[in-house]
């Protein structure tokens, strides 16, 4: 059932519910979400499933960090799940949402290859979308973000190189949902 849903609350709860998966993967996790409601037009159960699938994907395939943040504008809420990756190639991005696709079967992860497919299908049923892109990271900044839109600092986790080469690959999954306008948006 479609209705107003607080995506921020559901995301925070899903993060808590999936913290063990992320902890076992030894990921540095950072989450930039406001304390106020992030109200979208959607289905709360579908949002919970989408977030769970995205956390499980990060737990299986992220190398050292997961950074979550959101942007709101023009009637949309965009929620970004960003992680570093060692094995994903840019040409594989179009395959990520295919049923049963797994990027690295040799890691022995217990995935079915359906998580991102299901997440995208649920997003589309709510009138939203789920996109993926692979970028090259240089230094401690996430590609596509400037110091201005992260409060004058690089996102937490994106600069943790521990002596490794500071060039790497970043996977950014973007969930786009329809924003429900509220009094905070100037609507009475």
mmCIF file of C-alpha atoms in Angstrom:
data_model
loop_
_atom_site.group_PDB
_atom_site.id
_atom_site.type_symbol
_atom_site.label_atom_id
_atom_site.label_comp_id
_atom_site.label_asym_id
_atom_site.label_seq_id
_atom_site.Cartn_x
_atom_site.Cartn_y
_atom_site.Cartn_z
ATOM 1 C CA UNK A 1 0.000 0.000 0.000
ATOM 2 C CA UNK A 2 1.384 3.376 -1.057
ATOM 3 C CA UNK A 3 1.359 6.110 1.571
ATOM 4 C CA UNK A 4 3.607 8.638 3.260
ATOM 5 C CA UNK A 5 6.608 6.898 4.790
ATOM 6 C CA UNK A 6 9.575 8.240 6.753
ATOM 7 C CA UNK A 7 12.494 6.882 4.717
ATOM 8 C CA UNK A 8 14.989 8.322 7.214
ATOM 9 C CA UNK A 9 13.493 6.413 10.150
ATOM 10 C CA UNK A 10 13.197 3.203 8.128
ATOM 11 C CA UNK A 11 16.797 3.563 6.953
ATOM 12 C CA UNK A 12 18.100 4.143 10.500
ATOM 13 C CA UNK A 13 16.161 1.094 11.749
ATOM 14 C CA UNK A 14 17.413 -1.041 8.846
ATOM 15 C CA UNK A 15 20.979 0.055 9.560
ATOM 16 C CA UNK A 16 20.582 -1.056 13.184
ATOM 17 C CA UNK A 17 18.991 -4.350 12.079
ATOM 18 C CA UNK A 18 21.863 -5.039 9.649
ATOM 19 C CA UNK A 19 24.738 -3.780 11.795
ATOM 20 C CA UNK A 20 26.021 -7.308 12.470
ATOM 21 C CA UNK A 21 26.428 -8.005 8.728
ATOM 22 C CA UNK A 22 28.400 -4.780 8.307
ATOM 23 C CA UNK A 23 30.439 -5.416 11.461
ATOM 24 C CA UNK A 24 31.383 -8.933 10.306
ATOM 25 C CA UNK A 25 32.570 -7.411 7.015
ATOM 26 C CA UNK A 26 34.806 -5.033 9.041
ATOM 27 C CA UNK A 27 33.359 -2.019 7.234
ATOM 28 C CA UNK A 28 33.719 1.526 8.442
ATOM 29 C CA UNK A 29 30.134 2.771 8.233
ATOM 30 C CA UNK A 30 29.060 6.408 8.204
ATOM 31 C CA UNK A 31 25.544 7.687 7.792
ATOM 32 C CA UNK A 32 24.525 11.303 7.215
ATOM 33 C CA UNK A 33 20.790 11.543 7.808
ATOM 34 C CA UNK A 34 18.814 14.374 9.371
ATOM 35 C CA UNK A 35 16.972 13.918 12.643
ATOM 36 C CA UNK A 36 13.765 15.208 11.018
ATOM 37 C CA UNK A 37 11.504 12.974 8.959
ATOM 38 C CA UNK A 38 12.489 12.291 5.340
ATOM 39 C CA UNK A 39 8.961 11.776 4.079
ATOM 40 C CA UNK A 40 8.482 9.981 0.769
ATOM 41 C CA UNK A 41 5.556 8.491 -1.118
ATOM 42 C CA UNK A 42 6.074 4.759 -0.846
ATOM 43 C CA UNK A 43 5.529 1.511 0.975
ATOM 44 C CA UNK A 44 7.267 1.106 4.332
ATOM 45 C CA UNK A 45 7.748 -2.666 3.963
ATOM 46 C CA UNK A 46 9.195 -2.243 0.469
ATOM 47 C CA UNK A 47 11.575 0.467 1.703
ATOM 48 C CA UNK A 48 12.738 -1.797 4.525
ATOM 49 C CA UNK A 49 13.404 -4.616 2.047
ATOM 50 C CA UNK A 50 15.283 -2.274 -0.314
ATOM 51 C CA UNK A 51 17.505 -0.987 2.491
ATOM 52 C CA UNK A 52 18.136 -4.493 3.834
ATOM 53 C CA UNK A 53 19.166 -5.687 0.370
ATOM 54 C CA UNK A 54 21.496 -2.701 -0.060
ATOM 55 C CA UNK A 55 23.106 -3.327 3.343
ATOM 56 C CA UNK A 56 23.544 -7.019 2.549
ATOM 57 C CA UNK A 57 25.102 -6.126 -0.794
ATOM 58 C CA UNK A 58 27.591 -3.824 0.964
ATOM 59 C CA UNK A 59 28.308 -6.491 3.577
ATOM 60 C CA UNK A 60 29.213 -8.958 0.841
ATOM 61 C CA UNK A 61 31.047 -6.775 -1.659
ATOM 62 C CA UNK A 62 32.326 -3.560 -0.034
ATOM 63 C CA UNK A 63 36.040 -3.571 0.659
ATOM 64 C CA UNK A 64 36.500 -1.247 3.643
ATOM 65 C CA UNK A 65 33.706 1.344 3.955
ATOM 66 C CA UNK A 66 30.057 2.136 3.421
ATOM 67 C CA UNK A 67 28.905 5.748 3.363
ATOM 68 C CA UNK A 68 25.198 6.624 3.308
ATOM 69 C CA UNK A 69 23.823 10.092 2.690
ATOM 70 C CA UNK A 70 20.770 11.742 1.176
ATOM 71 C CA UNK A 71 19.919 14.774 -0.922
ATOM 72 C CA UNK A 72 16.477 16.337 -1.242
ATOM 73 C CA UNK A 73 15.379 18.579 -4.096
ATOM 74 C CA UNK A 74 12.764 19.111 -6.789
ATOM 75 C CA UNK A 75 10.218 16.723 -5.302
ATOM 76 C CA UNK A 76 12.774 13.922 -4.953
ATOM 77 C CA UNK A 77 14.780 12.271 -2.227
ATOM 78 C CA UNK A 78 17.991 10.592 -3.348
ATOM 79 C CA UNK A 79 19.600 8.162 -0.915
ATOM 80 C CA UNK A 80 23.148 7.140 -1.757
ATOM 81 C CA UNK A 81 24.904 3.950 -0.678
ATOM 82 C CA UNK A 82 28.592 4.378 -1.498
ATOM 83 C CA UNK A 83 31.320 1.815 -0.952
ATOM 84 C CA UNK A 84 34.763 0.974 -2.222
ATOM 85 C CA UNK A 85 35.171 -2.141 -4.317
ATOM 86 C CA UNK A 86 38.088 -4.196 -5.545
ATOM 87 C CA UNK A 87 36.537 -6.433 -8.175
ATOM 88 C CA UNK A 88 33.761 -4.512 -9.928
ATOM 89 C CA UNK A 89 34.502 -3.161 -13.387
ATOM 90 C CA UNK A 90 32.601 -0.305 -15.031
ATOM 91 C CA UNK A 91 31.372 -2.617 -17.784
ATOM 92 C CA UNK A 92 29.722 -4.844 -15.144
ATOM 93 C CA UNK A 93 27.423 -2.100 -13.825
ATOM 94 C CA UNK A 94 24.658 -2.878 -16.314
ATOM 95 C CA UNK A 95 24.687 -6.498 -15.074
ATOM 96 C CA UNK A 96 24.251 -5.656 -11.364
ATOM 97 C CA UNK A 97 20.457 -5.640 -11.602
ATOM 98 C CA UNK A 98 20.188 -8.853 -13.609
ATOM 99 C CA UNK A 99 18.637 -11.833 -11.829
ATOM 100 C CA UNK A 100 21.201 -14.215 -10.309
ATOM 101 C CA UNK A 101 24.192 -12.019 -11.276
ATOM 102 C CA UNK A 102 27.119 -12.086 -8.827
ATOM 103 C CA UNK A 103 30.294 -10.109 -9.453
ATOM 104 C CA UNK A 104 32.686 -12.424 -7.649
ATOM 105 C CA UNK A 105 31.598 -15.997 -7.048
ATOM 106 C CA UNK A 106 35.050 -16.915 -5.737
ATOM 107 C CA UNK A 107 34.498 -15.031 -2.472
ATOM 108 C CA UNK A 108 32.137 -17.759 -1.279
ATOM 109 C CA UNK A 109 29.459 -15.300 -0.185
ATOM 110 C CA UNK A 110 26.035 -16.826 0.380
ATOM 111 C CA UNK A 111 24.122 -14.545 -1.985
ATOM 112 C CA UNK A 112 21.578 -15.519 -4.604
ATOM 113 C CA UNK A 113 22.235 -12.653 -6.991
ATOM 114 C CA UNK A 114 18.667 -11.400 -6.498
ATOM 115 C CA UNK A 115 19.106 -8.622 -3.906
ATOM 116 C CA UNK A 116 19.686 -5.685 -6.245
ATOM 117 C CA UNK A 117 17.133 -7.001 -8.739
ATOM 118 C CA UNK A 118 14.471 -7.099 -6.023
ATOM 119 C CA UNK A 119 15.499 -3.689 -4.672
ATOM 120 C CA UNK A 120 15.211 -2.084 -8.125
ATOM 121 C CA UNK A 121 11.835 -3.740 -8.806
ATOM 122 C CA UNK A 122 10.436 -2.501 -5.480
ATOM 123 C CA UNK A 123 11.751 1.028 -6.106
ATOM 124 C CA UNK A 124 10.110 1.082 -9.540
ATOM 125 C CA UNK A 125 6.785 -0.137 -8.110
ATOM 126 C CA UNK A 126 6.830 2.938 -5.864
ATOM 127 C CA UNK A 127 7.482 5.243 -8.821
ATOM 128 C CA UNK A 128 11.165 5.548 -7.981
ATOM 129 C CA UNK A 129 14.360 4.111 -9.359
ATOM 130 C CA UNK A 130 17.598 2.483 -8.276
ATOM 131 C CA UNK A 131 20.745 3.263 -10.264
ATOM 132 C CA UNK A 132 24.369 2.162 -10.025
ATOM 133 C CA UNK A 133 27.620 3.686 -11.172
ATOM 134 C CA UNK A 134 31.284 2.860 -10.733
ATOM 135 C CA UNK A 135 33.735 5.719 -10.382
ATOM 136 C CA UNK A 136 37.442 6.089 -9.800
ATOM 137 C CA UNK A 137 38.425 7.651 -6.487
ATOM 138 C CA UNK A 138 41.565 9.709 -6.092
ATOM 139 C CA UNK A 139 42.590 10.617 -2.570
ATOM 140 C CA UNK A 140 40.012 11.159 0.138
ATOM 141 C CA UNK A 141 37.080 12.548 -1.836
ATOM 142 C CA UNK A 142 34.193 10.570 -3.199
ATOM 143 C CA UNK A 143 33.730 11.311 -6.912
ATOM 144 C CA UNK A 144 30.736 13.516 -7.568
ATOM 145 C CA UNK A 145 30.817 15.258 -4.187
ATOM 146 C CA UNK A 146 32.507 18.513 -3.426
ATOM 147 C CA UNK A 147 33.642 19.916 -0.125
ATOM 148 C CA UNK A 148 30.722 22.359 -0.262
ATOM 149 C CA UNK A 149 28.029 19.692 -0.239
ATOM 150 C CA UNK A 150 29.556 17.651 2.567
ATOM 151 C CA UNK A 151 29.967 20.524 4.971
ATOM 152 C CA UNK A 152 33.576 21.361 4.084
ATOM 153 C CA UNK A 153 34.921 17.862 4.690
ATOM 154 C CA UNK A 154 35.354 14.686 2.730
ATOM 155 C CA UNK A 155 32.836 11.946 3.542
ATOM 156 C CA UNK A 156 33.856 9.739 6.428
ATOM 157 C CA UNK A 157 35.406 6.486 5.314
ATOM 158 C CA UNK A 158 36.339 7.514 1.811
ATOM 159 C CA UNK A 159 39.869 8.478 2.790
ATOM 160 C CA UNK A 160 40.789 5.441 4.830
ATOM 161 C CA UNK A 161 43.625 4.003 2.784
ATOM 162 C CA UNK A 162 45.859 2.550 5.517
ATOM 163 C CA UNK A 163 48.963 2.744 3.387
ATOM 164 C CA UNK A 164 47.296 1.503 0.222
ATOM 165 C CA UNK A 165 47.290 3.312 -3.099
ATOM 166 C CA UNK A 166 44.818 6.185 -2.807
ATOM 167 C CA UNK A 167 43.265 5.427 -6.190
ATOM 168 C CA UNK A 168 40.418 2.940 -6.110
ATOM 169 C CA UNK A 169 36.963 2.132 -7.391
ATOM 170 C CA UNK A 170 33.773 3.342 -5.821
ATOM 171 C CA UNK A 171 30.321 1.830 -6.303
ATOM 172 C CA UNK A 172 27.503 4.323 -5.796
ATOM 173 C CA UNK A 173 23.950 2.978 -5.631
ATOM 174 C CA UNK A 174 21.345 5.739 -5.782
ATOM 175 C CA UNK A 175 17.771 5.203 -4.639
ATOM 176 C CA UNK A 176 15.476 7.928 -5.994
ATOM 177 C CA UNK A 177 12.050 8.335 -4.387
ATOM 178 C CA UNK A 178 9.209 10.830 -4.698
ATOM 179 C CA UNK A 179 9.302 13.316 -1.845
ATOM 180 C CA UNK A 180 6.141 14.091 0.087
ATOM 181 C CA UNK A 181 5.978 17.830 0.657
ATOM 182 C CA UNK A 182 5.581 18.913 4.269
ATOM 183 C CA UNK A 183 5.504 22.120 6.319
ATOM 184 C CA UNK A 184 9.326 21.977 6.417
ATOM 185 C CA UNK A 185 9.208 22.451 2.630
ATOM 186 C CA UNK A 186 7.095 25.605 3.000
ATOM 187 C CA UNK A 187 3.750 23.832 2.538
ATOM 188 C CA UNK A 188 1.070 24.684 5.077
#
